[in-house]
CSV table of C-alpha atoms and ligand atoms in Angstrom, one decimal:
chain,number,residue,atom,x,y,z
R,1,MET,CA,-11.4,47.4,29.1
R,2,HIS,CA,-9.6,44.4,27.5
R,3,VAL,CA,-6.2,44.6,26.0
R,4,VAL,CA,-4.9,42.0,23.6
R,5,ILE,CA,-1.2,42.2,22.6
R,6,LEU,CA,-0.2,40.3,19.5
R,7,GLU,CA,3.1,40.1,17.6
R,8,THR,CA,2.6,41.5,14.2
R,9,PRO,CA,0.3,44.0,12.4
R,10,ALA,CA,-1.1,41.0,10.4
R,11,ASP,CA,-2.0,39.2,13.7
R,12,VAL,CA,-4.1,42.3,14.7
R,13,GLY,CA,-6.1,42.1,11.5
R,14,ASP,CA,-6.6,38.3,11.8
R,15,TYR,CA,-7.7,38.5,15.5
R,16,ALA,CA,-10.1,41.4,15.0
R,17,ALA,CA,-11.6,39.8,11.9
R,18,ARG,CA,-12.1,36.5,13.7
R,19,GLU,CA,-14.0,38.3,16.5
R,20,ILE,CA,-16.2,39.9,14.0
R,21,LEU,CA,-16.9,36.7,12.1
R,22,ARG,CA,-17.7,35.0,15.3
R,23,GLY,CA,-20.3,37.7,16.2
R,24,VAL,CA,-21.8,37.6,12.7
R,25,ASP,CA,-22.1,33.8,12.7
R,26,ALA,CA,-23.7,33.9,16.1
R,27,GLY,CA,-26.2,36.4,14.8
R,28,GLN,CA,-25.0,39.0,17.3
R,29,ILE,CA,-23.9,41.5,14.7
R,30,ARG,CA,-26.3,43.0,12.2
R,31,ASN,CA,-25.1,46.6,12.3
R,32,LEU,CA,-21.3,47.1,11.9
R,33,GLY,CA,-19.6,50.4,12.7
R,34,VAL,CA,-16.7,50.8,10.2
R,35,ALA,CA,-13.7,53.0,10.2
R,36,THR,CA,-11.4,54.5,7.6
R,37,GLY,CA,-7.6,54.9,7.8
R,38,SER,CA,-4.9,52.3,7.3
R,39,SER,CA,-5.4,50.5,10.6
R,40,PRO,CA,-8.5,48.4,9.8
R,41,LEU,CA,-7.4,47.6,6.2
R,42,SER,CA,-5.9,44.2,6.9
R,43,LEU,CA,-9.0,43.3,8.9
R,44,TYR,CA,-11.2,44.1,5.9
R,45,LYS,CA,-9.0,42.0,3.7
R,46,VAL,CA,-9.4,39.0,6.0
R,47,LEU,CA,-13.2,39.5,6.1
R,48,GLU,CA,-13.1,39.6,2.3
R,49,ARG,CA,-11.5,36.1,2.3
R,50,HIS,CA,-14.4,34.9,4.4
R,51,ARG,CA,-17.3,36.4,2.4
R,52,SER,CA,-20.6,34.8,3.1
R,53,SER,CA,-24.3,35.6,2.7
R,54,ARG,CA,-24.4,36.5,6.5
R,55,LEU,CA,-21.5,39.0,6.1
R,56,ALA,CA,-23.1,40.4,2.9
R,57,ALA,CA,-26.3,41.0,4.9
R,58,LEU,CA,-24.6,43.4,7.3
R,59,HIS,CA,-25.6,47.0,7.5
R,60,ALA,CA,-22.6,49.4,8.0
R,61,PHE,CA,-22.3,52.8,9.5
R,62,ALA,CA,-19.1,54.9,9.0
R,63,LEU,CA,-17.6,57.0,11.7
R,64,ASP,CA,-16.9,60.2,9.8
R,65,GLU,CA,-16.6,62.1,6.5
R,66,TYR,CA,-14.7,65.2,5.3
R,67,VAL,CA,-16.7,68.4,4.8
R,68,GLY,CA,-16.7,69.7,1.3
R,69,LEU,CA,-15.4,66.6,-0.6
R,70,ALA,CA,-18.0,65.3,-3.0
R,71,PRO,CA,-18.9,61.6,-2.4
R,72,GLU,CA,-17.3,60.8,-5.8
R,73,HIS,CA,-13.9,62.2,-4.7
R,74,PRO,CA,-11.6,59.2,-4.4
R,75,GLU,CA,-10.5,60.3,-0.9
R,76,SER,CA,-13.9,61.1,0.5
R,77,TYR,CA,-14.8,58.5,3.1
R,78,HIS,CA,-17.9,57.6,1.0
R,79,ALA,CA,-15.5,56.5,-1.7
R,80,VAL,CA,-13.0,54.8,0.7
R,81,ILE,CA,-15.8,52.9,2.5
R,82,HIS,CA,-17.2,51.8,-0.8
R,83,ARG,CA,-13.8,50.5,-2.0
R,84,GLU,CA,-12.5,49.0,1.2
R,85,VAL,CA,-15.7,47.8,2.9
R,86,THR,CA,-18.8,47.7,0.7
R,87,GLN,CA,-17.0,46.0,-2.2
R,88,ARG,CA,-14.7,43.7,-0.3
R,89,LEU,CA,-17.4,42.4,2.0
R,90,GLY,CA,-20.1,42.3,-0.7
R,91,LEU,CA,-22.5,44.6,1.2
R,92,ASP,CA,-25.6,46.1,-0.4
R,93,PRO,CA,-24.7,49.8,-1.0
R,94,GLU,CA,-28.2,50.7,0.2
R,95,ASN,CA,-27.3,49.3,3.6
R,96,VAL,CA,-24.1,51.4,4.0
R,97,HIS,CA,-24.4,54.7,5.6
R,98,VAL,CA,-21.7,57.5,5.7
R,99,PRO,CA,-22.3,60.9,7.2
R,100,ASP,CA,-23.1,63.5,4.5
R,101,GLY,CA,-20.2,66.1,4.5
R,102,SER,CA,-21.6,67.8,1.4
R,103,ALA,CA,-25.0,68.7,2.8
R,104,THR,CA,-25.9,72.4,2.7
R,105,ASP,CA,-27.4,71.9,6.2
R,106,LEU,CA,-24.7,70.0,8.0
R,107,ALA,CA,-26.5,70.1,11.4
R,108,ALA,CA,-29.5,68.4,9.8
R,109,ALA,CA,-27.3,65.9,8.1
R,110,CYS,CA,-25.7,65.1,11.5
R,111,ALA,CA,-29.1,64.7,13.1
R,112,ALA,CA,-30.2,62.4,10.2
R,113,PHE,CA,-27.2,60.2,10.7
R,114,GLU,CA,-27.9,59.8,14.4
R,115,ALA,CA,-31.5,59.0,13.6
R,116,ALA,CA,-30.4,56.4,11.0
R,117,ILE,CA,-28.3,54.6,13.6
R,118,ARG,CA,-31.2,54.7,16.1
R,119,ALA,CA,-33.7,53.5,13.5
R,120,ALA,CA,-31.5,50.5,12.7
R,121,GLY,CA,-31.4,49.5,16.3
R,122,GLY,CA,-28.0,50.8,17.2
R,123,ILE,CA,-24.5,49.6,16.3
R,124,ASP,CA,-23.6,46.1,17.4
R,125,LEU,CA,-19.9,46.3,17.0
R,126,GLN,CA,-17.8,49.4,16.2
R,127,ILE,CA,-14.4,49.0,14.6
R,128,LEU,CA,-12.0,51.9,15.5
R,129,GLY,CA,-8.5,53.0,14.7
R,130,ILE,CA,-6.8,55.6,16.8
R,131,GLY,CA,-5.0,58.8,15.6
R,132,ARG,CA,-1.5,59.7,16.9
R,133,ASN,CA,-3.2,62.4,19.0
R,134,GLY,CA,-5.6,59.9,20.5
R,135,HIS,CA,-8.6,60.8,18.3
R,136,ILE,CA,-11.2,58.2,17.4
R,137,GLY,CA,-13.4,58.9,14.4
R,138,PHE,CA,-12.4,62.6,14.0
R,139,ASN,CA,-13.0,63.5,17.6
R,140,GLU,CA,-10.0,65.7,18.1
R,141,PRO,CA,-8.4,66.3,21.6
R,142,THR,CA,-10.7,68.3,23.9
R,143,SER,CA,-13.8,66.8,22.3
R,144,SER,CA,-16.7,66.5,24.7
R,145,LEU,CA,-16.9,63.0,26.1
R,146,ALA,CA,-20.7,63.2,25.6
R,147,SER,CA,-20.6,64.6,22.0
R,148,ARG,CA,-22.9,63.5,19.3
R,149,THR,CA,-22.4,63.5,15.5
R,150,ARG,CA,-21.4,67.0,14.6
R,151,VAL,CA,-19.0,69.2,12.6
R,152,LYS,CA,-15.4,69.4,13.9
R,153,THR,CA,-12.4,71.4,12.9
R,154,LEU,CA,-9.4,69.1,12.1
R,155,MET,CA,-6.1,69.7,13.8
R,156,SER,CA,-3.1,70.6,11.6
R,157,ALA,CA,-1.4,67.5,12.9
R,158,THR,CA,-4.3,65.3,11.6
R,159,ARG,CA,-4.4,67.1,8.3
R,160,ARG,CA,-0.6,66.5,8.0
R,161,ASP,CA,-1.0,62.8,8.9
R,162,ASN,CA,-3.8,62.4,6.3
R,163,ALA,CA,-1.9,64.4,3.6
R,164,ARG,CA,-0.4,61.1,2.3
R,165,PHE,CA,-3.8,60.3,0.8
R,166,PHE,CA,-4.0,63.6,-1.2
R,167,SER,CA,-1.9,65.1,-3.9
R,168,ASP,CA,-1.0,68.0,-1.8
R,169,ALA,CA,-1.3,68.8,2.0
R,170,SER,CA,-3.4,71.9,1.2
R,171,CYS,CA,-6.0,69.6,-0.4
R,172,VAL,CA,-6.9,68.0,3.0
R,173,PRO,CA,-10.2,69.4,4.1
R,174,THR,CA,-10.2,71.6,7.2
R,175,HIS,CA,-13.4,70.2,8.6
R,176,CYS,CA,-15.2,67.0,9.0
R,177,VAL,CA,-18.5,65.4,10.3
R,178,THR,CA,-17.9,62.8,12.9
R,179,GLN,CA,-19.9,60.5,15.2
R,180,GLY,CA,-19.4,61.9,18.7
R,181,LEU,CA,-17.8,60.2,21.6
R,182,GLY,CA,-21.2,59.8,23.2
R,183,THR,CA,-22.4,58.2,19.9
R,184,ILE,CA,-19.5,55.7,19.8
R,185,LEU,CA,-20.0,54.8,23.4
R,186,GLU,CA,-23.5,53.5,22.6
R,187,ALA,CA,-22.1,50.8,20.3
R,188,ARG,CA,-22.7,47.4,22.1
R,189,ARG,CA,-19.1,46.3,21.5
R,190,VAL,CA,-16.0,48.2,20.4
R,191,ILE,CA,-12.8,46.8,18.9
R,192,LEU,CA,-10.0,49.3,18.5
R,193,VAL,CA,-7.1,48.2,16.3
R,194,ALA,CA,-3.6,49.8,16.4
R,195,GLN,CA,-0.3,48.8,14.8
R,196,GLY,CA,3.1,50.3,15.0
R,197,ALA,CA,5.2,52.5,17.3
R,198,ALA,CA,3.7,55.7,16.1
R,199,LYS,CA,0.5,54.7,18.0
R,200,ALA,CA,2.2,53.6,21.2
R,201,ALA,CA,1.8,56.9,23.1
R,202,ALA,CA,-1.8,57.4,22.1
R,203,VAL,CA,-2.6,53.8,23.1
R,204,ALA,CA,-0.9,54.2,26.5
R,205,SER,CA,-2.8,57.4,27.2
R,206,ALA,CA,-6.1,55.9,26.1
R,207,VAL,CA,-5.7,52.7,28.2
R,208,GLU,CA,-3.7,53.8,31.2
R,209,GLY,CA,-4.0,57.5,31.3
R,210,PRO,CA,-6.8,59.5,33.0
R,211,LEU,CA,-10.3,59.7,31.4
R,212,ALA,CA,-9.9,63.0,29.7
R,213,GLY,CA,-11.0,64.9,26.5
R,214,ILE,CA,-7.4,65.6,25.8
R,215,CYS,CA,-7.1,61.9,24.8
R,216,PRO,CA,-10.5,61.2,23.2
R,217,ALA,CA,-10.0,57.4,23.0
R,218,SER,CA,-9.7,57.4,26.8
R,219,VAL,CA,-13.5,57.6,26.8
R,220,LEU,CA,-13.5,53.9,26.0
R,221,GLN,CA,-12.6,53.3,29.7
R,222,LEU,CA,-16.3,54.0,30.3
R,223,HIS,CA,-17.4,51.3,27.8
R,224,PRO,CA,-18.4,47.9,29.3
R,225,ASP,CA,-17.1,45.9,26.3
R,226,ALA,CA,-14.1,47.7,24.6
R,227,VAL,CA,-11.2,45.6,23.3
R,228,PHE,CA,-7.8,47.1,22.2
R,229,VAL,CA,-6.1,44.8,19.8
R,230,LEU,CA,-2.5,45.8,19.4
R,231,ASP,CA,0.7,44.6,17.9
R,232,ARG,CA,3.9,44.6,20.0
R,233,GLU,CA,5.0,48.0,18.8
R,234,ALA,CA,1.7,49.8,19.5
R,235,ALA,CA,1.6,48.2,23.0
R,236,ARG,CA,5.2,49.1,23.9
R,237,ASP,CA,4.4,52.1,26.2
R,238,LEU,CA,1.8,50.2,28.3
R,239,THR,CA,3.1,49.8,31.8
R,240,LEU,CA,0.8,46.7,32.6
R,241,GLN,CA,1.8,44.6,29.6
R,242,GLU,CA,2.6,41.6,31.8
R,243,TYR,CA,-0.9,41.8,33.3
R,244,TYR,CA,-2.6,42.0,29.9
R,245,ARG,CA,-0.6,39.0,28.7
R,246,ASN,CA,-1.5,37.1,31.8
R,247,VAL,CA,-5.2,37.8,31.2
R,248,GLN,CA,-4.8,36.7,27.6
R,249,GLU,CA,-3.1,33.5,28.6
R,250,HIS,CA,-5.4,32.5,31.4
R,251,GLY,CA,-8.8,33.9,30.1
R,252,SER,CA,-11.7,34.3,32.4
R,253,PRO,CA,-12.5,31.7,35.1
I,301,GLP,C1,-8.3,59.1,10.6
I,301,GLP,C2,-9.7,58.6,10.8
I,301,GLP,C3,-9.8,57.7,12.0
I,301,GLP,C4,-8.5,56.8,12.0
I,301,GLP,C5,-7.3,57.6,12.3
I,301,GLP,C6,-6.0,56.8,12.2
I,301,GLP,O1,-8.1,60.3,10.0
I,301,GLP,N1,-10.7,59.6,10.9
I,301,GLP,O2,-11.0,57.0,12.0
I,301,GLP,O3,-8.6,55.8,13.1
I,301,GLP,O4,-7.3,58.7,11.4
I,301,GLP,O5,-5.6,56.6,10.9
I,301,GLP,P1,-4.6,55.4,10.5
I,301,GLP,O6,-5.3,54.2,10.7
I,301,GLP,O7,-4.4,55.6,9.0
I,301,GLP,O8,-3.4,55.6,11.2
């Protein structure tokens, strides 16, 4: 696990976008895993400023979707990904995949999403945010570390956190479809971005706590190429900050 500590939230977006553009230009990223939430928005805006035919040729796979929101609902992740990723990066909507939370057979929709990732050759780089409770995608605490794409029940805390996107807290769906932790682990590279003090405890548990379902993001300790890109506030509860800064400064031999 690699930890990069930067000063400001904007620095986090710039750094993560640079890493992605480097991979795209080197031909290493064809399938990009994309996340919703506020955390990756600045990253998408930087990518938008660097639009190119290579970027536009990417295929994208979203992490999750609410159950029961029509794709046309402005807060469905179909709609959010369309606004924030497909349009900004200039992707072909045909190449953008979001789990189907409106399917009558949700189990079949989850299996189809896993099959689509496999058929595309797997995800080359997965962008992640992190919930205050340590969730990635919508894998709530106590998710199986080996889980695959499936239906999950959202915690009340997550519904409260996401109520800001809806007119009323009661409008936040109670269930979602999310890539599993086992699915996310199969991405070849993972970049998790976190900004602000509200994420500090979750980041510290994920990076320095035990590997445990109670902090789903801790599963990234098993990933051979996972990078946490943090601003100063999100990093503030890490006990080994000095070490991470040394590694940043001196790089690898
Ligand atoms: C959500 C998403 C996650 C996201 C997290 C944090 O609800 N399903 O993918 O990382 O919450 O959101 P934010 O970045 O807005 O803090």
